[in-house]
Structure formats: structure tokens, C-alpha cells
Short mmCIF file of C-alpha atoms in Angstrom, two decimals:
data_model
loop_
_atom_site.label_atom_id
_atom_site.label_comp_id
_atom_site.label_asym_id
_atom_site.label_seq_id
_atom_site.Cartn_x
_atom_site.Cartn_y
_atom_site.Cartn_z
CA UNK A 1 -29.53 32.11 -3.49
CA UNK A 2 -26.90 34.33 -5.09
CA UNK A 3 -25.53 31.35 -7.05
CA UNK A 4 -28.98 30.64 -8.51
CA UNK A 5 -29.37 34.27 -9.54
CA UNK A 6 -25.98 34.28 -11.25
CA UNK A 7 -26.76 30.96 -12.95
CA UNK A 8 -30.11 32.30 -14.21
CA UNK A 9 -28.50 35.52 -15.44
CA UNK A 10 -25.78 33.62 -17.31
CA UNK A 11 -28.43 31.38 -18.90
CA UNK A 12 -30.45 34.37 -20.07
CA UNK A 13 -27.39 36.11 -21.49
CA UNK A 14 -26.32 32.90 -23.26
CA UNK A 15 -29.77 32.47 -24.83
CA UNK A 16 -29.83 36.09 -25.98
CA UNK A 17 -26.32 35.69 -27.44
CA UNK A 18 -27.31 32.49 -29.23
CA UNK A 19 -30.38 34.15 -30.77
CA UNK A 20 -28.28 37.13 -31.82
CA UNK A 21 -25.62 34.89 -33.43
CA UNK A 22 -28.22 32.74 -35.20
CA UNK A 23 -29.91 35.86 -36.56
CA UNK A 24 -26.58 36.78 -38.21
CA UNK A 25 -25.41 33.39 -39.50
CA UNK A 26 -28.54 31.22 -39.40
CA UNK A 27 -29.73 28.51 -37.05
CA UNK A 28 -27.83 25.65 -38.72
CA UNK A 29 -24.51 27.47 -38.62
CA UNK A 30 -25.07 28.62 -35.03
CA UNK A 31 -25.73 25.04 -33.92
CA UNK A 32 -22.71 23.81 -35.89
CA UNK A 33 -20.55 26.49 -34.30
CA UNK A 34 -21.79 25.59 -30.81
CA UNK A 35 -21.07 21.88 -31.35
CA UNK A 36 -17.67 22.62 -32.93
CA UNK A 37 -16.57 24.79 -30.01
CA UNK A 38 -17.61 22.04 -27.58
CA UNK A 39 -15.62 19.40 -29.50
CA UNK A 40 -12.55 21.57 -30.00
CA UNK A 41 -12.75 22.73 -26.39
CA UNK A 42 -12.95 19.19 -25.03
CA UNK A 43 -9.87 18.23 -27.07
CA UNK A 44 -7.92 21.25 -25.83
CA UNK A 45 -9.00 20.74 -22.20
CA UNK A 46 -7.92 17.09 -22.33
CA UNK A 47 -4.56 18.06 -23.77
CA UNK A 48 -4.02 20.85 -21.23
CA UNK A 49 -5.14 18.58 -18.38
CA UNK A 50 -2.68 15.86 -19.37
CA UNK A 51 0.10 18.43 -19.57
CA UNK A 52 -0.74 19.72 -16.09
CA UNK A 53 -0.82 16.14 -14.73
CA UNK A 54 2.65 15.46 -16.18
CA UNK A 55 4.02 18.63 -14.59
CA UNK A 56 2.29 17.73 -11.30
CA UNK A 57 3.88 14.27 -11.23
CA UNK A 58 7.27 15.72 -12.09
CA UNK A 59 7.03 18.33 -9.33
CA UNK A 60 5.92 15.79 -6.73
CA UNK A 61 8.74 13.41 -7.69
CA UNK A 62 11.19 16.29 -7.17
CA UNK A 63 9.70 16.65 -3.66
CA UNK A 64 8.47 20.14 -4.46
CA UNK A 65 5.17 21.76 -3.71
CA UNK A 66 2.97 21.60 -6.82
CA UNK A 67 1.30 24.96 -6.17
CA UNK A 68 1.54 26.16 -9.76
CA UNK A 69 0.30 22.84 -11.06
CA UNK A 70 -2.68 22.83 -8.69
CA UNK A 71 -3.62 26.33 -9.81
CA UNK A 72 -3.33 25.36 -13.47
CA UNK A 73 -5.32 22.18 -12.85
CA UNK A 74 -8.16 24.10 -11.20
CA UNK A 75 -8.15 26.63 -14.04
CA UNK A 76 -8.29 23.88 -16.66
CA UNK A 77 -11.14 22.22 -14.74
CA UNK A 78 -13.17 25.46 -14.71
CA UNK A 79 -12.31 25.95 -18.38
CA UNK A 80 -13.69 22.50 -19.16
CA UNK A 81 -16.90 23.27 -17.29
CA UNK A 82 -17.32 26.46 -19.30
CA UNK A 83 -16.59 24.72 -22.60
CA UNK A 84 -19.04 21.85 -22.13
CA UNK A 85 -21.86 24.19 -21.14
CA UNK A 86 -23.81 25.39 -24.17
CA UNK A 87 -23.27 28.98 -25.13
CA UNK A 88 -20.85 31.29 -26.83
CA UNK A 89 -19.90 33.52 -23.89
CA UNK A 90 -18.96 30.58 -21.65
CA UNK A 91 -17.03 29.11 -24.59
CA UNK A 92 -15.04 32.32 -24.93
CA UNK A 93 -14.32 32.31 -21.18
CA UNK A 94 -13.34 28.64 -21.36
CA UNK A 95 -10.93 29.22 -24.24
CA UNK A 96 -9.43 32.24 -22.46
CA UNK A 97 -8.77 30.15 -19.33
CA UNK A 98 -6.74 27.72 -21.44
CA UNK A 99 -4.28 30.45 -22.47
CA UNK A 100 -1.01 30.30 -20.48
CA UNK A 101 -0.82 34.10 -19.89
CA UNK A 102 -4.31 34.05 -18.34
CA UNK A 103 -3.38 31.05 -16.18
CA UNK A 104 -0.18 32.88 -15.13
CA UNK A 105 -2.22 35.86 -14.01
CA UNK A 106 -4.66 33.66 -12.09
CA UNK A 107 -1.72 31.92 -10.38
CA UNK A 108 -0.24 35.29 -9.36
CA UNK A 109 -3.56 36.44 -7.91
CA UNK A 110 -4.09 33.18 -6.01
CA UNK A 111 -0.54 33.05 -4.69
CA UNK A 112 -0.77 36.63 -3.40
CA UNK A 113 -4.10 35.86 -1.77
CA UNK A 114 -2.94 32.69 -0.03
CA UNK A 115 0.66 33.57 0.83
CA UNK A 116 1.02 33.46 4.60
CA UNK A 117 -2.33 31.74 5.09
CA UNK A 118 -1.15 28.21 4.42
CA UNK A 119 1.32 26.40 6.65
CA UNK A 120 3.39 23.69 5.04
CA UNK A 121 4.95 20.99 7.18
CA UNK A 122 7.86 19.04 5.73
CA UNK A 123 7.52 15.30 5.48
CA UNK A 124 10.23 12.73 5.50
CA UNK A 125 12.25 10.68 7.95
CA UNK A 126 11.66 13.01 10.90
CA UNK A 127 8.71 12.10 13.06
CA UNK A 128 8.70 15.16 15.32
CA UNK A 129 8.40 18.74 14.21
CA UNK A 130 7.56 22.03 15.82
CA UNK A 131 4.77 24.21 14.48
CA UNK A 132 4.97 28.00 14.17
CA UNK A 133 3.22 28.31 17.53
CA UNK A 134 5.87 26.16 19.20
CA UNK A 135 3.67 23.09 19.65
CA UNK A 136 5.21 19.69 18.99
CA UNK A 137 3.72 17.78 16.06
CA UNK A 138 4.09 14.01 15.87
CA UNK A 139 3.83 12.42 12.44
CA UNK A 140 1.88 9.20 12.97
CA UNK A 141 2.60 7.85 9.49
CA UNK A 142 6.03 6.76 10.66
CA UNK A 143 4.72 4.62 13.52
CA UNK A 144 3.19 1.17 13.51
CA UNK A 145 0.65 0.03 16.05
CA UNK A 146 0.90 -3.56 17.06
#
């Protein structure tokens, strides 16, 4: 129910903002600006998304955890959702989420929040590992049934 209330509030604020902008620059220019921000935003989101995917592939091939890349990917995804939704406020938020300093700050917040909450188990040639609680873990990917 809270999500619906937030969605309705954002819609009302976006409509009020659109009417305010069109009263200053005219309806034609307001529509042109809304369409232009959607087109420019989709181009920038695509470009940022491809960059994140390249970094993700590179990190995975180095056998590293792509935590930064996952955070950036999620931020770019949310940015794209904001930019394709009609409205000037969501467009501003979408463009802000594409800025690297903003994504850096989001990554810092997320990494502080999830540090110590996620357990990472190494993968590789070993089939038996021990968890933090001392229980033995058997990796079934290395075994064939037959």
C-alpha cells in the first residue's frame, strides 16, 4: 500500500511540475523537452550499461567479485527506469544516477550496509570447504552422477 501511495505522490508532483514548466516555456517546448530528455537519457543509459557490462566481464574473468559492477549495474537500471518515465523530476534523478560520483556514493552506502552480511564461498578445483560455522560444504558441481 505504501508503494502505491508513493507512486501516486510522484505522479502528482510530476504533473504539477510539467504544468509549471509548460506555463513558463509553452506546451510545445515542454513536450519537446520531455521527449528530448527521454531520448538523450536512453542513449546515456545504454552507453553506461555497456560500460558496466564490460567491467563486469573483465572482473569475472579475473576471478574477482564484481561487487562494484553489480552496484553500478543496479544504479544504471534504476536510472533507466527514471529516465523512461515521463516527467522532469524523475529525469533529473535519472541523470544524477548516471554520474560516477553519485554511483560511488551509492556503492559506499551499499557496501557498508552489506559488509559482514554476505558470505562468499570460493569456487574452483576444491570440492569440500568448511563454512564459518564449521559445517562441511560439498560442491556438487564437481561431481557427475552416472
